[in-house]
Tab-separated table of C-alpha atoms in Angstrom:
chain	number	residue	atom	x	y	z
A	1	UNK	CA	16.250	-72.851	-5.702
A	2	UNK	CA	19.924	-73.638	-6.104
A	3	UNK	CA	21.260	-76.020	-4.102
A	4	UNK	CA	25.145	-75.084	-2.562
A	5	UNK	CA	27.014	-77.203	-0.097
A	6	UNK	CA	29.371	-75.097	1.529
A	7	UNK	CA	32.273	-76.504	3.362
A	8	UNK	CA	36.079	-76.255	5.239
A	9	UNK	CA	39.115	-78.084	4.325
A	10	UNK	CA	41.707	-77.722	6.969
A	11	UNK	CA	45.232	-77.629	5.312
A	12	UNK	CA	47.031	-77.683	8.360
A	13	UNK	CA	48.149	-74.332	8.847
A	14	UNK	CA	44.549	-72.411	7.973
A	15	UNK	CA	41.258	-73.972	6.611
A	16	UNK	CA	39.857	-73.096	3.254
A	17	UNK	CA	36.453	-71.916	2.900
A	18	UNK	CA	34.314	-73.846	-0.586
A	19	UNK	CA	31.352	-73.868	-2.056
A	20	UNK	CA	30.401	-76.832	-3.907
A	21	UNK	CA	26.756	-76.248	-6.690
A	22	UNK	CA	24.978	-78.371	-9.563
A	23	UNK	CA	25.766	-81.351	-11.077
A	24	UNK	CA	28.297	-83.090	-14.092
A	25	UNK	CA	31.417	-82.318	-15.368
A	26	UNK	CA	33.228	-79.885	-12.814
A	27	UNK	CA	34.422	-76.632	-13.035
A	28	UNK	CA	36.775	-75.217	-11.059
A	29	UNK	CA	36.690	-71.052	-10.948
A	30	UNK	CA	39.811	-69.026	-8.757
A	31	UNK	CA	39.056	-65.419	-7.441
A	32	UNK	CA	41.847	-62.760	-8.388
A	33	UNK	CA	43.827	-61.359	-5.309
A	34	UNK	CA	42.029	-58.472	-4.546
A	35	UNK	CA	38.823	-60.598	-4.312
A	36	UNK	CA	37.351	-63.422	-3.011
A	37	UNK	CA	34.719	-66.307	-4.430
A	38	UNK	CA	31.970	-64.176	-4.389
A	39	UNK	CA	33.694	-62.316	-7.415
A	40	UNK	CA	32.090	-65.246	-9.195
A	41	UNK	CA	28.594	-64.438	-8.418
A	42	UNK	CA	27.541	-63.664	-11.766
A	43	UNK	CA	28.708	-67.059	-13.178
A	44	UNK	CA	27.209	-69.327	-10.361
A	45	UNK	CA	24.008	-70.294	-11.010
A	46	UNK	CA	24.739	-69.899	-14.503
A	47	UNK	CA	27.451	-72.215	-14.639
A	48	UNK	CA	24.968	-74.574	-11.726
A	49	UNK	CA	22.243	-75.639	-13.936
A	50	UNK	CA	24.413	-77.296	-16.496
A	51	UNK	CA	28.183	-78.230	-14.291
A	52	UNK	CA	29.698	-79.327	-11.137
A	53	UNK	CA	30.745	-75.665	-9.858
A	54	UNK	CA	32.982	-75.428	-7.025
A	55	UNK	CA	34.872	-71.895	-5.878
A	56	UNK	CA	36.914	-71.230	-2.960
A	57	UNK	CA	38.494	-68.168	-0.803
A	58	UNK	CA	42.330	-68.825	-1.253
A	59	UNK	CA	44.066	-68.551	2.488
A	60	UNK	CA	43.913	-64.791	3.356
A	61	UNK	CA	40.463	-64.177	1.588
A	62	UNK	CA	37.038	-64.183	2.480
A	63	UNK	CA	36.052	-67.513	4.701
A	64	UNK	CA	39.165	-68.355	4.565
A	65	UNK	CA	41.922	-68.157	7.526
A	66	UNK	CA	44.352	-65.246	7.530
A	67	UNK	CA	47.594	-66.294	5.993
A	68	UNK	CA	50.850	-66.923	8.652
A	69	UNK	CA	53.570	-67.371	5.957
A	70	UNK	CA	54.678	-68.340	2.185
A	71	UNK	CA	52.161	-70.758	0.489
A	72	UNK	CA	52.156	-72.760	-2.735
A	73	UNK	CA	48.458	-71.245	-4.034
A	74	UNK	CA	49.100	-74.554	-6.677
A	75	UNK	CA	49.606	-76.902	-4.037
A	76	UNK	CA	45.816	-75.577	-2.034
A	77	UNK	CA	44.292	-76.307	-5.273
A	78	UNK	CA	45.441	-79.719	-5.344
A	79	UNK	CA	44.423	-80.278	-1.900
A	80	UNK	CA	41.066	-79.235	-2.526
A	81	UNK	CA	40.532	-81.306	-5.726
A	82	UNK	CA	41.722	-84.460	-4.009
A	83	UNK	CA	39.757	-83.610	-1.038
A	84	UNK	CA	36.999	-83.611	-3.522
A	85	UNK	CA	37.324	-86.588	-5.052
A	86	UNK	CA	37.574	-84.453	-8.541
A	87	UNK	CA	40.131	-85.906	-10.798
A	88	UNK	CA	39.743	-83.938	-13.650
A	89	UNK	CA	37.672	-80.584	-14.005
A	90	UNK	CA	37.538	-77.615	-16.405
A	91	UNK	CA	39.386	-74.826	-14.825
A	92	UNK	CA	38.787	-70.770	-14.681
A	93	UNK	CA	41.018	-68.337	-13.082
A	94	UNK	CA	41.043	-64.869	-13.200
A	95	UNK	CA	44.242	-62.696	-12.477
A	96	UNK	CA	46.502	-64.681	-10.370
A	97	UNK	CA	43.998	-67.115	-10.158
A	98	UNK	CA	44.843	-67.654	-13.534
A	99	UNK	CA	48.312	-67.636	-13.248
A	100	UNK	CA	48.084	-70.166	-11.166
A	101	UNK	CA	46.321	-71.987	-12.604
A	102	UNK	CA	48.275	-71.925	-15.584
A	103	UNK	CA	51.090	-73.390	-13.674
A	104	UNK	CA	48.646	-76.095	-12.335
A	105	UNK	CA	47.668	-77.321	-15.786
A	106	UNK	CA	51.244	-77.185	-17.001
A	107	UNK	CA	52.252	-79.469	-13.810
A	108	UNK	CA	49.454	-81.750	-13.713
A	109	UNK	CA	48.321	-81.839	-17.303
A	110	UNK	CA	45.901	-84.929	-16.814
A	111	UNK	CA	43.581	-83.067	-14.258
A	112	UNK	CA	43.047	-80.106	-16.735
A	113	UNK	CA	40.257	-80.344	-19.410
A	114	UNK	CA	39.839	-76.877	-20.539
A	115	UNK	CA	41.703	-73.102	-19.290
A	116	UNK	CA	40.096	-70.261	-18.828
A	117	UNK	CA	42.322	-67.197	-17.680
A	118	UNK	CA	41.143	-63.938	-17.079
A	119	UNK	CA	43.218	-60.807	-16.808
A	120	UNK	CA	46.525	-62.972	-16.464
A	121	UNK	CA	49.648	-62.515	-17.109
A	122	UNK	CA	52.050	-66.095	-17.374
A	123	UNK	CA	54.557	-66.814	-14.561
A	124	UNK	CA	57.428	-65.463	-15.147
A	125	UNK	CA	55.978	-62.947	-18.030
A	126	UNK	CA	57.776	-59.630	-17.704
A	127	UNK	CA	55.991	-56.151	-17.775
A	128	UNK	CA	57.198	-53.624	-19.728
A	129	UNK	CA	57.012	-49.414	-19.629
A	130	UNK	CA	55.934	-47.780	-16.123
A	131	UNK	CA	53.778	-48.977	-13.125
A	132	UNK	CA	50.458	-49.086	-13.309
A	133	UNK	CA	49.465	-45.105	-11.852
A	134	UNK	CA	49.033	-45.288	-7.981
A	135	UNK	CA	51.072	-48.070	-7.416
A	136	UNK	CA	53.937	-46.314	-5.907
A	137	UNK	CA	51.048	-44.516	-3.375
A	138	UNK	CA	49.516	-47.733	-2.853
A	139	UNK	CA	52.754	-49.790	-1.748
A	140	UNK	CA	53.371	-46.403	0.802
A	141	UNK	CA	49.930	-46.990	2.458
A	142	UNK	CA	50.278	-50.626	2.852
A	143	UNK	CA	53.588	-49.751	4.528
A	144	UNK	CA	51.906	-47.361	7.003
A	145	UNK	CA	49.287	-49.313	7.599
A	146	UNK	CA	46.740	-47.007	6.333
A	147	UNK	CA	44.004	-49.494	5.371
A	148	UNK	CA	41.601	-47.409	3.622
A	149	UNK	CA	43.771	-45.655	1.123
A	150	UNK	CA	45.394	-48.583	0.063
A	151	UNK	CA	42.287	-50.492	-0.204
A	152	UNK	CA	40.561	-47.676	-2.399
A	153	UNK	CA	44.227	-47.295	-4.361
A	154	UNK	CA	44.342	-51.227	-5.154
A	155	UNK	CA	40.610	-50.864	-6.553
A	156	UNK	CA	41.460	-47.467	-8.562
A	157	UNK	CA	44.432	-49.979	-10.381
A	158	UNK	CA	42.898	-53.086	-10.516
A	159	UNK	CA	39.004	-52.293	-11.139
A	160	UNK	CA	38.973	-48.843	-12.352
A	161	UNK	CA	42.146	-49.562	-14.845
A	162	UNK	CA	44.467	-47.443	-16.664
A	163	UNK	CA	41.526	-45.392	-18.335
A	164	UNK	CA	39.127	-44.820	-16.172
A	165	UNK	CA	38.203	-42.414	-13.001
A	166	UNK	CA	35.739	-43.913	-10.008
A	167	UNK	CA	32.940	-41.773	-11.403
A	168	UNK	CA	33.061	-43.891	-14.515
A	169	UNK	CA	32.088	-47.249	-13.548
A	170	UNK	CA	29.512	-49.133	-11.817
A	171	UNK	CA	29.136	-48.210	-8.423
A	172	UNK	CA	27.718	-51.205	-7.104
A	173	UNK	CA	29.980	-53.629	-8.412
A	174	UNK	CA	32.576	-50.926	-7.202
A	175	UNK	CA	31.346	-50.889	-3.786
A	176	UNK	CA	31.679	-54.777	-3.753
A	177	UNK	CA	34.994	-54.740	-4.778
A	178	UNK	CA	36.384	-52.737	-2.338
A	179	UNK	CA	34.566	-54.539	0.695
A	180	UNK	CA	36.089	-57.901	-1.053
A	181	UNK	CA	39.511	-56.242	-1.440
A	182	UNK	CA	39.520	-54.452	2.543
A	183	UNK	CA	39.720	-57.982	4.030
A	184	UNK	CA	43.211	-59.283	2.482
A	185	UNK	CA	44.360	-55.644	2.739
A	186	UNK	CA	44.211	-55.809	6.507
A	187	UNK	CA	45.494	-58.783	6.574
A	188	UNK	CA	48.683	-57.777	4.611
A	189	UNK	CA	47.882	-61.306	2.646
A	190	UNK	CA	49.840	-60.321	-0.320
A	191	UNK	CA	52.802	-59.473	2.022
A	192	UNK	CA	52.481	-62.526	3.919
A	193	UNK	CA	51.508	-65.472	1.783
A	194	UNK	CA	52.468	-64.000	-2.253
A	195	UNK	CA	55.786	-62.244	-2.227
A	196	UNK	CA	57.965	-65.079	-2.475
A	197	UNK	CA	55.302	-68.194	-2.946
A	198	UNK	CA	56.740	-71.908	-2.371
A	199	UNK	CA	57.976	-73.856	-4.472
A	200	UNK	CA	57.100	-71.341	-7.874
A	201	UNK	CA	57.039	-72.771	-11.019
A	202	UNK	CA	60.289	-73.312	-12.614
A	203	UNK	CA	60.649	-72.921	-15.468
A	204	UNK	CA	57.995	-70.489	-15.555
A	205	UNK	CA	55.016	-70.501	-17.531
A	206	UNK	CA	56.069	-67.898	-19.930
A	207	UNK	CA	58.548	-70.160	-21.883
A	208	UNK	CA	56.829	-73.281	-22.102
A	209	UNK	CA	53.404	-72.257	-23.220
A	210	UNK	CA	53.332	-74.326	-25.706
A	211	UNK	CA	53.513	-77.424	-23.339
A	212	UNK	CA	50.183	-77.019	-22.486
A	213	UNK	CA	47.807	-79.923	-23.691
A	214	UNK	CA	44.160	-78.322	-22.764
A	215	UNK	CA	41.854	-76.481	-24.043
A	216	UNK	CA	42.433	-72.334	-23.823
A	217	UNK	CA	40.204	-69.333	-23.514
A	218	UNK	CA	42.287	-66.347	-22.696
A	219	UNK	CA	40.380	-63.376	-21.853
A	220	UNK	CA	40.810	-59.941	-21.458
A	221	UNK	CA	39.212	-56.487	-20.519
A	222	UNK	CA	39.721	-53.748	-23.322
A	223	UNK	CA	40.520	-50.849	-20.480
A	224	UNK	CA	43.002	-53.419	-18.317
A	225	UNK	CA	46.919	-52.220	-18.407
A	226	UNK	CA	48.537	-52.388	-21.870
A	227	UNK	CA	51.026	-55.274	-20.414
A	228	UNK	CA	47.741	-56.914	-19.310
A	229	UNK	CA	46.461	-56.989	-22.439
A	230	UNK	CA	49.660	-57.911	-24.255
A	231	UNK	CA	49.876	-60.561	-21.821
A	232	UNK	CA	46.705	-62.442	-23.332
A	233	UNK	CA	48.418	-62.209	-27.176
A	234	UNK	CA	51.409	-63.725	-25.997
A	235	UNK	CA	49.286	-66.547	-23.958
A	236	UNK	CA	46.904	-66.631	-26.982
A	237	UNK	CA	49.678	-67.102	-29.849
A	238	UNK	CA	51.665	-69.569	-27.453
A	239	UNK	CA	49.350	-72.302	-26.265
A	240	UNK	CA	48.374	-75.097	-28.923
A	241	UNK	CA	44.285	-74.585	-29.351
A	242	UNK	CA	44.149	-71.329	-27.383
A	243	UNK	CA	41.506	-69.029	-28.299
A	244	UNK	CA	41.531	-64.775	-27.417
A	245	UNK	CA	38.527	-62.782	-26.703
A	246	UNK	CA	39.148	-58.627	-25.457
A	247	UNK	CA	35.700	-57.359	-23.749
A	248	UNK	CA	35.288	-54.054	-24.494
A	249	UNK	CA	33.999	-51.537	-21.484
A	250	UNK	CA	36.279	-53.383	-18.874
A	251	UNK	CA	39.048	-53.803	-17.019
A	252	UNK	CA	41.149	-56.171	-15.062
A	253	UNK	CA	37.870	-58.389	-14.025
A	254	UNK	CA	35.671	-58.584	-17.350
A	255	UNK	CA	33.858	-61.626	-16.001
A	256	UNK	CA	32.418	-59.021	-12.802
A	257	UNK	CA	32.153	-56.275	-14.850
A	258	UNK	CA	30.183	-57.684	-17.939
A	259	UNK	CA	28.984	-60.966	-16.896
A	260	UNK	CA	26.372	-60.536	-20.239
A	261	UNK	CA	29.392	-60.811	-22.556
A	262	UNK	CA	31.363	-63.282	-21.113
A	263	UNK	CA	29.372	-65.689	-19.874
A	264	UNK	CA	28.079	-66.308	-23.001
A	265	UNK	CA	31.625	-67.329	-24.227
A	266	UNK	CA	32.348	-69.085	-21.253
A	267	UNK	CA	29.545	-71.979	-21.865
A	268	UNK	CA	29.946	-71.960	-25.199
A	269	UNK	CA	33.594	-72.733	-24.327
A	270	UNK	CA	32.782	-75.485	-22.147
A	271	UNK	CA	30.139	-76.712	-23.710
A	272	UNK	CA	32.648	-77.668	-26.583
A	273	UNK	CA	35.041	-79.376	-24.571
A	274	UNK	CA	32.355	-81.623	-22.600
A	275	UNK	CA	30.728	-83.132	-24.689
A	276	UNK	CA	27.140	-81.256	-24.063
């Protein structure tokens, strides 16, 4: 039976909801923005009987407390390491999780052994052609406060993708989504907390990829948005050492979706960069 220690760090204005599992080098893993930790499921014990695995609900998600203004996501990380005693851990990310991280490893280079982003686009990386389809819907029900539309709207964009309907994915893992998604929805978290972050990156990620010193493993899904996807090239061809791999039969979250294909690379990844 796995052991998990599951604990709060207050940050002063909310507390931040971890789970800590295993044992050796650590690894870090950040939910996208439309989940929370348990987006990670698939990877934990996995990623348990051979690492340190720690995962968190950022403020607005899950455990976590609502958010009540701007935040620096970068700066909770930090406070969570150091609350941790953990200086230096391999770190996964998926979506913004990624971004930010990303930014993390290019401000604090020393605490980064390896990067693994997921469905993420650099800071400061500009998207090209039209919205993703139901955006403009989706940004009218969060404005009216209908809860339920925009909830199911975000998932159709986020989980479903660009080339799928509802009918064609899993409907369990769909079902999970959207009860992970409902909670920052309500909460208008995005709104609150994301729209104009403290204390961004500057300059942003985008034009100093090749700063970074790490380890990469940029991954993508196949059916995510074309800018999504170009996205991972540009991180792949601009970070020293980065390696690319595009799961076929997903979208935005290929690490929920098909846990059998990338967990696979995942460990090998880390493996290689620890030493075991």
């Amino acid at each position: 039976m796995l052991q998990t220690m599951s604990g709060q760090l207050d940050l002063g204005d909310g507390v931040l909801a971890y789970e800590v599992a295993g044992a050796g080098v650590p690894v870090v893993l950040v939910h996208a923005a439309f989940l929370d930790r348990r987006m990670f499921d698939p990877q934990w014990e996995t990623l348990a009987r051979e690492f340190q695995v720690i995962r968190f609900d950022m403020i607005g998600f899950g455990a976590s407390s609502p958010a009540t203004g701007p935040r620096s996501r970068r700066a909770d990380v930090r406070r969570l390491l150091d609350h941790l005693g953990i200086d230096r851990a391999h770190w996964v990310g998926c979506s913004m999780g990624g971004e930010l991280l990303l930014d993390l490893a290019l401000e604090q280079p020393e605490r980064a052994a390896s990067l693994t982003v997921v469905g993420s686009t650099p800071s400061g990386f500009e998207m090209h052609g039209v919205m993703p389809r139901y955006m403009g819907e989706m940004i009218g029900a969060l404005q009216t406060g209908d809860v339920a539309t925009a909830n199911e709207l975000q998932i159709r964009i986020w989980f479903d993708g660009q080339f799928r309907e509802p009918d064609q994915v899993n409907a369990e893992q769909r079902a999970q989504a959207l009860a992970m998604n409902r909670l920052p929805v309500e909460r208008s978290t995005f709104g609150i907390a994301d729209m104009q972050p403290i204390n961004p990156l500057d300059p942003p990620a985008v034009g100093r990829l090749d700063a970074v010193r790490c380890p990469a493993l940029i991954v993508a899904g196949a059916l995510d948005h074309p800018e999504v996807v170009r996205a991972a090239e540009v991180m792949a061809q601009g970070i020293p050492h980065a390696r690319q791999a595009i799961i076929d039969g997903a979208a935005h979250v290929p690490s929920f979706e098909r846990p059998e294909v990338f967990n696979p690379l995942l460990l090998e990844f880390l493996r290689e960069h620890s030493g075991v």
